[in-house]
């Protein structure tokens, strides 16, 4: 009896898994889930822990064993989605950026969005002019250390904190000047609200870039924003398509298609190539979810979408949450006392060493900071790698995309990449996604500033080491092959059609074979199963059996005897 109890308890423990979720302030929430627990259960636990009601804007991100990022689907099992060994580690992040973050009902929601956009600013996703960058950084200072105090804040105090991948002394002085003279008296909530209002006006607000190649082999970055679909290429935005103009999204292998219907019945098909089929599928699913969230009036209009029109081919996906309009209507009905907000204290950060998590002392030499040397040729030369999309092939899994590393001054012993004072300025590019037009290699993540060891399980917000020459050449060759193959689209379409027809024939023959087996079991076997017995007793089956099946069986038997006798005679 005791042994049975012990074995039962051990089996119960095997069905439980430990999950750690890294929050936006770099704190961690740990819980235990059952083997069959759905993603919704884990997400509800997190939102209860955060006292969050306006939760539809957020999601849980993770990295699979193949280093491909995903958003956790709430209708599916957590364990089956992760496909990795426990304990599981994920990240809580903003999934759908509010179109107007300042209009959010509760302060706790605005604070979490503030933390996300602050991360975007630090990691380089939110690019802006120097004046805008200084104002945003000053809002962060005001929100987290309060009014300027000469006794507490000596000359050059703003240089102790890191707001951007890199900023100059001139920018640091501008930040301190705004903080001293313009923001005095603002509470943390007011500063955060002003920060959100300013960030919302920037072209890069809500951009989550997915690196791809166009049909000519040029680097391009695709992004879904609250306002539409964006294609960024060659230091400029080459396409901006509103959500109501997007008619269809689909993918096949590594190829992503966007169908657009504009004014005067003008139809466009945009084609891009992702690094891997998994990255392309992730891009497609992100597009489906963003389009449903921002475009539809109510969730009842959501439909299951197929990635292909071909028979029995492609993936099927359905967005399972509420849409933006429903979320806003639900938020307006919230009536409760504003929850207490525990703003992040002075805890050293592993991923975002901004002012929230303690100062970066100026006594530490800049050459020893875990930063990145950024080569600038007529502005920022390359777009940062994706925060959520592309698999990181030989590196870590950060929350950001940083410029392509060209550091010739890196300390090889300490793996430190150096950043020069003149190298970076947020004003180097006003446009959301500057990239190198001549570069045919995808930009991979750089080493994280804090130098923490990276792992798939932790998915730390860190940059990866520089890709090797062999990796870059292999990836470039693969994408060039894709582009060459795309030069024969008609031949590919014919081959796909032939394959789909063959697949249909095989499926049809399989169904007929199964029906034949079922018919033989019904007519020839003695299985006394209730289901078979009920069918055999119907008048229709008896008529079919005696008028059609028995004569057909006798005919086949006669033919077989004839063939056998002929063989014996010969």
Coordinates of C-alpha atoms in Angstrom, one line a residue:
X1 CA 0.0 0.0 0.0
X2 CA 2.8 2.4 1.0
X3 CA 4.7 1.7 -2.2
X4 CA 1.6 2.4 -4.3
X5 CA 1.1 5.7 -2.6
X6 CA 4.8 6.6 -3.1
X7 CA 4.7 5.7 -6.8
X8 CA 1.5 7.7 -7.2
X9 CA 3.0 10.8 -5.6
X10 CA 6.1 10.5 -7.8
X11 CA 4.0 10.3 -10.9
X12 CA 2.1 13.4 -9.7
X13 CA 5.4 15.3 -9.3
X14 CA 6.5 14.2 -12.8
X15 CA 3.4 15.9 -14.2
X16 CA 4.4 19.2 -12.6
X17 CA 6.9 21.6 -14.2
X18 CA 8.6 24.7 -12.9
X19 CA 8.2 27.9 -15.0
X20 CA 10.2 31.1 -14.6
X21 CA 8.9 34.2 -16.4
X22 CA 11.1 37.3 -16.6
X23 CA 9.1 40.4 -16.2
X24 CA 9.6 43.8 -17.8
X25 CA 11.5 45.2 -14.8
X26 CA 13.8 42.2 -15.0
X27 CA 12.3 40.6 -11.9
X28 CA 11.3 37.0 -12.1
X29 CA 8.0 35.2 -11.4
X30 CA 8.3 31.4 -10.7
X31 CA 5.4 29.0 -10.6
X32 CA 4.5 25.4 -11.1
X33 CA 2.2 24.2 -13.8
X34 CA 0.6 20.8 -14.6
X35 CA 1.7 18.9 -17.8
X36 CA -1.6 19.7 -19.6
X37 CA -1.8 23.3 -18.4
X38 CA -2.7 25.7 -21.2
X39 CA -0.9 28.9 -22.0
X40 CA -4.0 30.9 -20.8
X41 CA -3.6 29.4 -17.3
X42 CA 0.1 30.6 -17.0
X43 CA -0.8 34.0 -18.5
X44 CA -3.7 34.5 -16.0
X45 CA -1.3 33.6 -13.1
X46 CA 1.1 36.3 -14.3
X47 CA -1.6 38.9 -14.7
X48 CA -3.0 38.1 -11.2
X49 CA 0.6 38.5 -9.8
X50 CA 0.9 41.9 -11.5
X51 CA -2.7 42.9 -10.6
X52 CA -3.2 43.6 -14.3
X53 CA -6.7 43.8 -15.9
X54 CA -5.9 45.4 -19.3
X55 CA -3.9 42.3 -20.2
X56 CA -4.8 41.8 -23.9
X57 CA -1.8 44.0 -25.0
X58 CA 0.7 41.6 -23.4
X59 CA 2.0 38.1 -24.2
X60 CA 4.6 35.6 -23.2
X61 CA 7.6 35.0 -25.5
X62 CA 9.9 32.0 -25.5
X63 CA 12.7 30.4 -27.6
X64 CA 12.5 26.9 -28.8
X65 CA 15.4 24.4 -29.0
X66 CA 16.1 25.5 -32.5
X67 CA 16.6 29.1 -31.3
X68 CA 13.4 30.4 -33.0
X69 CA 11.3 32.9 -31.0
X70 CA 7.6 32.3 -30.5
X71 CA 4.7 33.9 -28.7
X72 CA 3.0 31.4 -26.4
X73 CA -0.4 30.4 -27.7
X74 CA -3.0 30.5 -24.9
X75 CA -5.2 27.7 -26.3
X76 CA -2.4 25.1 -26.4
X77 CA -0.4 23.2 -23.8
X78 CA 2.6 25.1 -22.5
X79 CA 4.8 22.0 -22.3
X80 CA 4.0 20.9 -25.8
X81 CA 4.8 24.3 -27.2
X82 CA 8.1 24.8 -25.5
X83 CA 9.5 21.4 -26.6
X84 CA 12.5 21.9 -24.3
X85 CA 13.6 20.4 -21.0
X86 CA 12.3 21.9 -17.8
X87 CA 12.6 24.2 -15.9
X88 CA 11.1 26.5 -18.5
X89 CA 12.1 30.2 -18.8
X90 CA 10.0 32.7 -20.7
X91 CA 9.6 36.5 -21.0
X92 CA 6.6 38.7 -20.3
X93 CA 6.5 41.4 -23.0
X94 CA 4.1 43.8 -24.8
X95 CA 2.7 41.9 -27.8
X96 CA 0.3 44.5 -29.2
X97 CA 1.4 48.1 -28.7
X98 CA -1.6 50.3 -27.9
X99 CA -2.4 52.8 -30.6
X100 CA -2.7 55.5 -28.0
X101 CA -0.8 54.3 -24.8
X102 CA -1.7 57.5 -23.0
X103 CA -5.4 56.5 -23.3
X104 CA -5.0 53.3 -21.3
X105 CA -7.4 53.2 -18.3
X106 CA -5.1 52.1 -15.5
X107 CA -1.8 53.4 -14.3
X108 CA -0.4 49.9 -13.8
X109 CA -0.9 49.2 -17.6
X110 CA 0.7 52.5 -18.6
X111 CA 3.7 51.7 -16.3
X112 CA 4.2 48.3 -17.9
X113 CA 4.0 49.8 -21.4
X114 CA 6.4 52.5 -20.3
X115 CA 8.9 49.8 -19.2
X116 CA 8.6 48.1 -22.6
X117 CA 9.1 51.3 -24.6
X118 CA 12.0 52.2 -22.3
X119 CA 13.6 48.8 -23.3
X120 CA 12.9 49.6 -26.9
X121 CA 14.7 52.9 -26.5
X122 CA 17.7 51.4 -24.8
X123 CA 18.0 48.5 -27.2
X124 CA 17.8 50.7 -30.3
X125 CA 14.4 49.8 -31.7
X126 CA 12.9 53.2 -31.0
X127 CA 15.1 55.6 -33.1
X128 CA 14.6 59.3 -33.0
X129 CA 16.3 62.7 -33.3
X130 CA 18.7 63.9 -30.7
X131 CA 16.2 66.4 -29.3
X132 CA 13.5 63.7 -28.9
X133 CA 16.0 61.3 -27.4
X134 CA 17.1 63.8 -24.8
X135 CA 13.5 64.5 -23.8
X136 CA 12.6 60.8 -23.5
X137 CA 15.7 60.1 -21.4
X138 CA 14.9 63.1 -19.2
X139 CA 11.4 61.8 -18.6
X140 CA 12.9 58.5 -17.5
X141 CA 15.2 60.3 -15.1
X142 CA 12.3 62.3 -13.6
X143 CA 10.2 59.2 -13.3
X144 CA 12.8 57.2 -11.5
X145 CA 14.9 59.6 -9.4
X146 CA 12.5 62.5 -9.0
X147 CA 13.4 66.2 -9.1
X148 CA 17.0 67.4 -9.6
X149 CA 18.8 67.9 -6.3
X150 CA 22.2 69.5 -6.4
X151 CA 23.2 67.6 -3.2
X152 CA 22.4 64.3 -4.6
X153 CA 23.1 64.8 -8.3
X154 CA 26.6 66.2 -9.0
X155 CA 27.8 67.5 -12.3
X156 CA 27.6 64.8 -15.0
X157 CA 25.1 62.6 -13.1
X158 CA 23.2 61.7 -16.2
X159 CA 26.3 60.1 -17.7
X160 CA 26.1 57.4 -15.0
X161 CA 23.1 55.9 -16.6
X162 CA 22.6 54.2 -19.9
X163 CA 19.4 55.1 -21.9
X164 CA 20.6 54.2 -25.4
X165 CA 23.1 51.7 -26.9
X166 CA 25.4 54.7 -26.9
X167 CA 25.2 58.4 -26.4
X168 CA 27.6 61.3 -26.5
X169 CA 28.6 63.7 -23.7
X170 CA 26.7 66.5 -25.5
X171 CA 23.5 64.4 -25.4
X172 CA 24.1 63.6 -21.7
X173 CA 24.4 67.3 -20.9
X174 CA 21.2 68.0 -22.9
X175 CA 19.4 65.3 -20.9
X176 CA 20.5 66.8 -17.6
X177 CA 19.5 70.3 -18.7
X178 CA 16.0 69.2 -19.5
X179 CA 15.7 67.3 -16.3
X180 CA 16.9 70.2 -14.2
X181 CA 14.9 73.0 -15.9
X182 CA 11.7 71.6 -17.5
X183 CA 10.5 68.6 -15.5
X184 CA 10.7 69.7 -11.9
X185 CA 7.6 68.8 -9.9
X186 CA 6.4 66.0 -12.1
X187 CA 5.4 62.8 -10.4
X188 CA 6.5 59.4 -11.7
X189 CA 3.1 58.7 -13.1
X190 CA 3.1 62.1 -14.9
X191 CA 6.5 61.6 -16.3
X192 CA 5.7 58.2 -17.6
X193 CA 2.5 59.5 -19.2
X194 CA 4.4 62.3 -21.0
X195 CA 7.0 59.7 -22.0
X196 CA 4.3 57.6 -23.6
X197 CA 2.8 60.6 -25.4
X198 CA 6.1 61.5 -26.9
X199 CA 7.1 57.9 -27.9
X200 CA 3.7 57.5 -29.6
X201 CA 4.6 60.3 -32.1
X202 CA 7.7 58.5 -33.3
X203 CA 7.7 56.6 -36.5
X204 CA 9.4 53.6 -34.9
X205 CA 6.8 53.3 -32.1
X206 CA 5.6 49.6 -31.9
X207 CA 8.0 48.4 -34.6
X208 CA 9.1 44.8 -34.2
X209 CA 11.3 44.1 -37.2
X210 CA 11.6 40.7 -38.9
X211 CA 14.7 40.5 -41.1
X212 CA 14.1 39.2 -44.6
X213 CA 15.3 39.5 -48.2
X214 CA 13.4 40.9 -51.2
X215 CA 13.2 39.3 -54.6
X216 CA 16.4 41.0 -55.6
X217 CA 18.4 39.7 -52.6
X218 CA 18.4 43.1 -50.8
X219 CA 18.1 43.2 -47.0
X220 CA 14.6 44.2 -45.9
X221 CA 12.9 44.4 -42.5
X222 CA 9.1 43.7 -42.2
X223 CA 7.2 45.0 -39.2
X224 CA 3.6 45.1 -38.0
X225 CA 2.5 48.2 -36.1
X226 CA -0.8 49.5 -34.7
X227 CA -1.4 51.3 -37.9
X228 CA -0.4 48.9 -40.6
X229 CA 2.3 46.9 -42.3
X230 CA 5.8 48.4 -42.8
X231 CA 8.7 47.4 -45.1
X232 CA 12.0 49.1 -44.2
X233 CA 14.9 49.0 -46.6
X234 CA 18.0 50.9 -47.5
X235 CA 17.7 53.6 -44.8
X236 CA 14.1 54.4 -45.7
X237 CA 10.6 53.1 -45.4
X238 CA 9.7 51.7 -48.8
X239 CA 6.2 50.5 -48.0
X240 CA 3.5 51.5 -45.5
X241 CA 0.3 49.7 -45.9
X242 CA -2.7 50.3 -43.8
X243 CA -4.5 47.3 -42.2
X244 CA -7.6 47.8 -44.3
X245 CA -5.6 47.5 -47.5
X246 CA -4.0 44.2 -46.5
X247 CA -6.3 41.5 -48.1
X248 CA -4.3 38.3 -47.4
X249 CA -1.1 37.0 -45.8
X250 CA 0.4 33.7 -46.6
X251 CA 3.7 31.8 -46.7
X252 CA 5.2 28.7 -48.4
X253 CA 8.5 27.5 -46.9
X254 CA 10.7 30.5 -46.5
X255 CA 8.7 32.7 -48.8
X256 CA 6.2 35.3 -47.4
X257 CA 3.5 36.9 -49.5
X258 CA 1.5 40.0 -48.7
X259 CA -1.6 40.7 -50.9
X260 CA -2.5 44.4 -51.0
X261 CA -5.6 46.1 -52.5
X262 CA -5.3 49.8 -52.8
X263 CA -7.3 52.6 -54.5
X264 CA -8.7 52.2 -58.0
X265 CA -8.7 48.4 -57.5
X266 CA -4.9 48.3 -57.7
X267 CA -3.7 45.0 -56.5
X268 CA -0.1 44.3 -55.3
X269 CA 1.7 41.2 -54.2
X270 CA 4.8 41.7 -52.1
X271 CA 7.2 38.8 -51.8
X272 CA 10.0 38.4 -49.3
X273 CA 12.2 35.6 -48.1
X274 CA 12.8 34.7 -44.4
X275 CA 16.0 33.0 -43.2
X276 CA 14.3 29.8 -42.3
X277 CA 10.8 28.2 -42.7
X278 CA 10.2 28.5 -39.0
X279 CA 11.0 32.3 -39.1
X280 CA 8.7 32.7 -42.0
X281 CA 5.9 30.9 -40.2
X282 CA 6.4 33.1 -37.1
X283 CA 6.3 36.2 -39.3
X284 CA 3.0 35.0 -40.9
X285 CA 1.4 34.2 -37.5
X286 CA 2.5 37.6 -36.1
X287 CA 0.9 39.2 -39.2
X288 CA -2.4 37.3 -38.8
X289 CA -2.6 38.2 -35.1
X290 CA -1.8 41.9 -35.6
X291 CA -4.2 42.3 -38.5
X292 CA -7.0 40.7 -36.5
X293 CA -6.3 42.7 -33.3
X294 CA -6.1 46.1 -35.0
X295 CA -8.4 45.7 -38.0
X296 CA -11.5 43.8 -36.8
X297 CA -14.4 45.3 -35.0
X298 CA -15.1 42.3 -32.8
X299 CA -13.6 38.9 -32.1
X300 CA -16.5 37.0 -33.6
X301 CA -15.3 38.1 -37.0
X302 CA -12.0 36.2 -36.5
X303 CA -11.7 33.3 -38.9
X304 CA -9.2 30.4 -39.2
X305 CA -6.6 31.3 -41.8
X306 CA -4.7 28.9 -44.1
X307 CA -1.2 29.7 -45.2
X308 CA -1.8 28.3 -48.7
X309 CA -4.6 27.8 -51.3
X310 CA -3.2 24.4 -52.4
X311 CA -5.1 21.2 -51.6
X312 CA -4.2 19.7 -48.2
X313 CA -1.1 21.9 -47.8
X314 CA -0.1 24.6 -45.5
X315 CA -0.6 25.6 -41.9
X316 CA -3.8 26.7 -40.3
X317 CA -4.0 29.4 -37.6
X318 CA -6.6 31.3 -35.7
X319 CA -6.2 34.3 -33.5
X320 CA -7.8 33.5 -30.1
X321 CA -7.9 36.8 -28.2
X322 CA -10.0 39.9 -28.2
X323 CA -9.6 42.8 -30.7
X324 CA -8.4 46.3 -29.9
X325 CA -11.9 47.8 -30.0
X326 CA -13.3 45.3 -27.5
X327 CA -10.3 45.8 -25.2
X328 CA -10.9 49.5 -25.1
X329 CA -14.6 49.0 -24.4
X330 CA -13.8 46.6 -21.7
X331 CA -11.2 48.9 -20.1
X332 CA -13.8 51.7 -20.0
X333 CA -15.9 49.5 -17.7
X334 CA -13.1 48.9 -15.1
X335 CA -14.2 50.3 -11.7
X336 CA -11.8 49.6 -8.9
X337 CA -9.3 51.4 -6.7
X338 CA -6.1 51.9 -8.6
X339 CA -3.7 49.2 -7.6
X340 CA -0.5 50.0 -5.9
X341 CA 2.5 50.1 -8.2
X342 CA 5.8 48.8 -7.0
X343 CA 8.2 50.6 -9.3
X344 CA 11.6 48.9 -9.8
X345 CA 14.2 49.7 -7.2
X346 CA 17.9 50.2 -7.6
X347 CA 18.7 46.6 -8.5
X348 CA 21.5 45.9 -11.0
X349 CA 20.0 44.8 -14.3
X350 CA 21.2 41.9 -16.3
X351 CA 19.7 43.1 -19.5
X352 CA 18.8 46.7 -19.5
X353 CA 21.2 48.7 -17.3
X354 CA 19.1 51.8 -17.4
X355 CA 18.4 54.1 -14.5
X356 CA 15.7 51.8 -13.1
X357 CA 18.2 49.2 -12.1
X358 CA 21.0 51.3 -10.8
X359 CA 23.5 53.7 -12.2
X360 CA 26.5 52.8 -14.4
X361 CA 29.3 54.5 -12.5
X362 CA 31.4 56.9 -14.5
X363 CA 34.5 55.5 -12.8
X364 CA 34.2 52.4 -14.8
X365 CA 36.2 52.9 -18.0
X366 CA 34.1 53.0 -21.1
X367 CA 36.4 50.5 -22.8
X368 CA 35.4 47.9 -20.2
X369 CA 31.6 48.4 -20.7
X370 CA 29.9 45.6 -22.5
X371 CA 29.0 47.8 -25.4
X372 CA 29.1 47.5 -29.2
X373 CA 31.3 49.4 -31.6
X374 CA 29.0 50.8 -34.2
X375 CA 30.4 51.8 -37.6
X376 CA 28.5 54.7 -39.0
X377 CA 28.5 55.4 -42.8
X378 CA 26.1 58.2 -43.5
X379 CA 24.0 57.5 -40.5
X380 CA 23.2 54.1 -38.9
X381 CA 24.4 51.5 -41.4
X382 CA 22.3 48.6 -40.4
X383 CA 19.1 47.8 -38.7
X384 CA 19.0 46.0 -35.4
X385 CA 18.1 42.4 -35.4
X386 CA 14.6 41.3 -34.5
X387 CA 13.4 41.3 -31.0
X388 CA 10.9 38.5 -31.5
X389 CA 11.3 36.8 -34.8
X390 CA 14.4 35.5 -36.4
X391 CA 16.3 32.5 -34.9
X392 CA 19.7 33.5 -33.5
X393 CA 22.0 31.0 -35.1
X394 CA 25.1 31.1 -33.0
X395 CA 24.3 33.4 -30.2
X396 CA 21.9 34.4 -27.6
X397 CA 18.3 35.5 -27.7
X398 CA 18.0 39.1 -26.9
X399 CA 15.0 41.4 -26.9
X400 CA 16.5 43.8 -29.3
X401 CA 18.2 44.3 -32.6
X402 CA 21.5 46.2 -32.5
X403 CA 23.7 47.4 -35.4
X404 CA 26.0 44.9 -37.2
X405 CA 29.2 44.6 -35.3
X406 CA 32.4 45.7 -37.1
X407 CA 34.6 46.0 -34.0
X408 CA 38.3 45.9 -34.8
X409 CA 39.2 47.1 -31.4
X410 CA 37.4 44.4 -29.4
X411 CA 39.4 42.9 -26.5
X412 CA 39.5 39.2 -27.5
X413 CA 40.5 38.1 -24.0
X414 CA 37.4 39.6 -22.3
X415 CA 35.1 39.4 -25.4
X416 CA 34.4 43.1 -25.0
X417 CA 33.4 45.2 -27.9
X418 CA 34.2 48.9 -27.7
X419 CA 32.0 51.8 -28.6
X420 CA 33.5 55.2 -29.4
X421 CA 32.0 58.4 -28.3
X422 CA 31.6 59.6 -31.9
X423 CA 30.1 56.4 -33.2
X424 CA 26.5 56.6 -32.2
X425 CA 23.9 59.3 -31.9
X426 CA 20.1 58.7 -31.9
X427 CA 19.9 61.5 -34.5
X428 CA 21.9 59.5 -37.0
X429 CA 18.7 58.3 -38.4
X430 CA 15.3 59.8 -38.1
X431 CA 13.7 57.0 -40.1
X432 CA 12.5 53.9 -38.2
X433 CA 14.7 51.3 -39.7
X434 CA 18.0 52.2 -41.4
X435 CA 19.8 49.3 -43.1
X436 CA 22.8 48.9 -45.3
X437 CA 21.7 48.8 -48.9
X438 CA 24.9 47.0 -50.0
X439 CA 24.8 44.4 -47.3
X440 CA 23.6 41.0 -48.4
X441 CA 24.1 39.3 -45.0
X442 CA 21.4 39.3 -42.3
X443 CA 22.3 41.2 -39.2
X444 CA 22.7 39.0 -36.2
X445 CA 22.7 40.1 -32.6
X446 CA 25.7 41.6 -30.8
X447 CA 27.0 40.8 -27.4
X448 CA 24.9 42.2 -24.5
X449 CA 26.3 45.2 -22.7
X450 CA 26.3 43.5 -19.3
X451 CA 28.3 40.6 -20.6
X452 CA 26.0 38.0 -19.0
X453 CA 26.2 34.4 -20.3
X454 CA 23.4 33.7 -22.7
X455 CA 21.2 30.6 -22.9
X456 CA 18.1 29.5 -24.7
X457 CA 16.3 28.7 -21.5
X458 CA 16.9 32.1 -19.9
X459 CA 16.3 34.1 -23.2
X460 CA 18.1 37.0 -21.6
X461 CA 17.8 40.4 -23.2
X462 CA 21.3 40.3 -24.5
X463 CA 23.1 40.7 -27.8
X464 CA 24.9 37.8 -29.4
X465 CA 28.5 37.5 -30.5
X466 CA 29.4 38.4 -34.1
X467 CA 28.5 35.7 -36.7
X468 CA 31.4 33.8 -38.2
X469 CA 32.4 34.4 -41.8
X470 CA 31.3 30.8 -42.7
X471 CA 27.9 31.4 -41.2
X472 CA 27.4 34.7 -43.0
X473 CA 28.5 33.1 -46.4
X474 CA 26.3 30.1 -45.9
X475 CA 23.3 32.3 -45.0
X476 CA 24.0 34.6 -47.9
X477 CA 24.3 31.7 -50.3
X478 CA 21.1 30.2 -49.1
X479 CA 19.2 33.4 -49.7
X480 CA 20.8 34.0 -53.0
X481 CA 19.7 30.6 -54.1
X482 CA 16.2 31.5 -53.0
X483 CA 16.2 34.6 -55.1
X484 CA 17.5 32.7 -58.1
X485 CA 14.8 30.2 -57.7
X486 CA 12.2 33.0 -57.6
X487 CA 13.2 34.0 -61.1
X488 CA 11.2 31.0 -62.4
X489 CA 7.9 31.6 -60.6
X490 CA 5.8 30.0 -63.4
X491 CA 7.7 26.8 -63.2
X492 CA 7.4 26.7 -59.5
X493 CA 3.7 27.3 -59.6
X494 CA 3.2 24.4 -62.1
X495 CA 5.3 22.1 -59.9
X496 CA 3.2 23.1 -56.9
X497 CA 0.0 22.5 -58.8
X498 CA 1.1 19.0 -59.9
X499 CA 2.1 18.1 -56.4
X500 CA -1.2 19.3 -55.0
X501 CA -3.1 17.2 -57.6
X502 CA -1.0 14.1 -56.8
X503 CA -1.6 14.7 -53.1
X504 CA -5.4 14.9 -53.7
X505 CA -5.3 11.6 -55.7
X506 CA -3.4 9.9 -52.9
X507 CA -5.8 11.1 -50.3
X508 CA -8.8 10.0 -52.4
X509 CA -7.4 6.5 -53.0
X510 CA -6.6 6.2 -49.3
X511 CA -10.2 7.1 -48.4
X512 CA -11.6 4.5 -50.9
X513 CA -9.3 1.8 -49.5
X514 CA -10.5 2.5 -46.0
X515 CA -14.2 2.4 -47.1
X516 CA -13.5 -0.9 -48.9
X517 CA -12.0 -2.4 -45.7
X518 CA -15.0 -1.2 -43.7
X519 CA -17.3 -2.8 -46.2
X520 CA -15.5 -6.1 -46.1
X521 CA -15.6 -6.1 -42.3
X522 CA -19.4 -5.4 -42.3
X523 CA -20.2 -8.1 -44.8
X524 CA -17.7 -10.9 -44.2
X525 CA -16.7 -10.7 -40.6
X526 CA -18.5 -12.1 -37.6
X527 CA -17.6 -9.2 -35.3
X528 CA -20.6 -8.7 -33.0
X529 CA -20.1 -5.0 -32.2
X530 CA -23.2 -2.8 -31.5
X531 CA -22.1 -0.3 -34.2
X532 CA -21.7 -3.0 -36.9
X533 CA -24.9 -4.8 -35.7
X534 CA -27.0 -1.7 -36.1
X535 CA -25.8 -1.1 -39.6
X536 CA -26.3 -4.8 -40.6
X537 CA -30.0 -4.7 -39.4
X538 CA -31.0 -1.7 -41.6
X539 CA -33.1 -2.5 -44.7
X540 CA -30.8 -0.5 -46.9
X541 CA -27.8 -2.6 -45.9
X542 CA -29.6 -5.9 -46.4
X543 CA -30.8 -4.8 -49.8
X544 CA -27.3 -3.7 -50.8
X545 CA -25.8 -7.0 -49.4
X546 CA -28.2 -9.4 -51.3
X547 CA -28.8 -7.5 -54.5
X548 CA -25.3 -6.1 -55.2
X549 CA -22.6 -7.3 -52.9
X550 CA -23.3 -11.1 -53.1
X551 CA -23.6 -11.2 -56.9
X552 CA -20.4 -9.1 -57.1
X553 CA -18.6 -11.5 -54.7
X554 CA -19.8 -14.6 -56.8
X555 CA -18.5 -12.9 -60.0
X556 CA -15.1 -12.2 -58.4
X557 CA -14.9 -15.8 -57.1
X558 CA -15.8 -17.2 -60.5
X559 CA -13.1 -15.1 -62.2
X560 CA -10.5 -16.1 -59.6
X561 CA -11.3 -19.8 -60.1
X562 CA -11.0 -19.5 -63.8
X563 CA -7.6 -17.8 -63.6
X564 CA -6.4 -20.5 -61.1
X565 CA -7.6 -23.3 -63.3
X566 CA -6.0 -21.8 -66.3
X567 CA -2.7 -21.5 -64.5
X568 CA -2.9 -25.1 -63.4
X569 CA -3.6 -26.3 -66.9
X570 CA -0.6 -24.4 -68.3

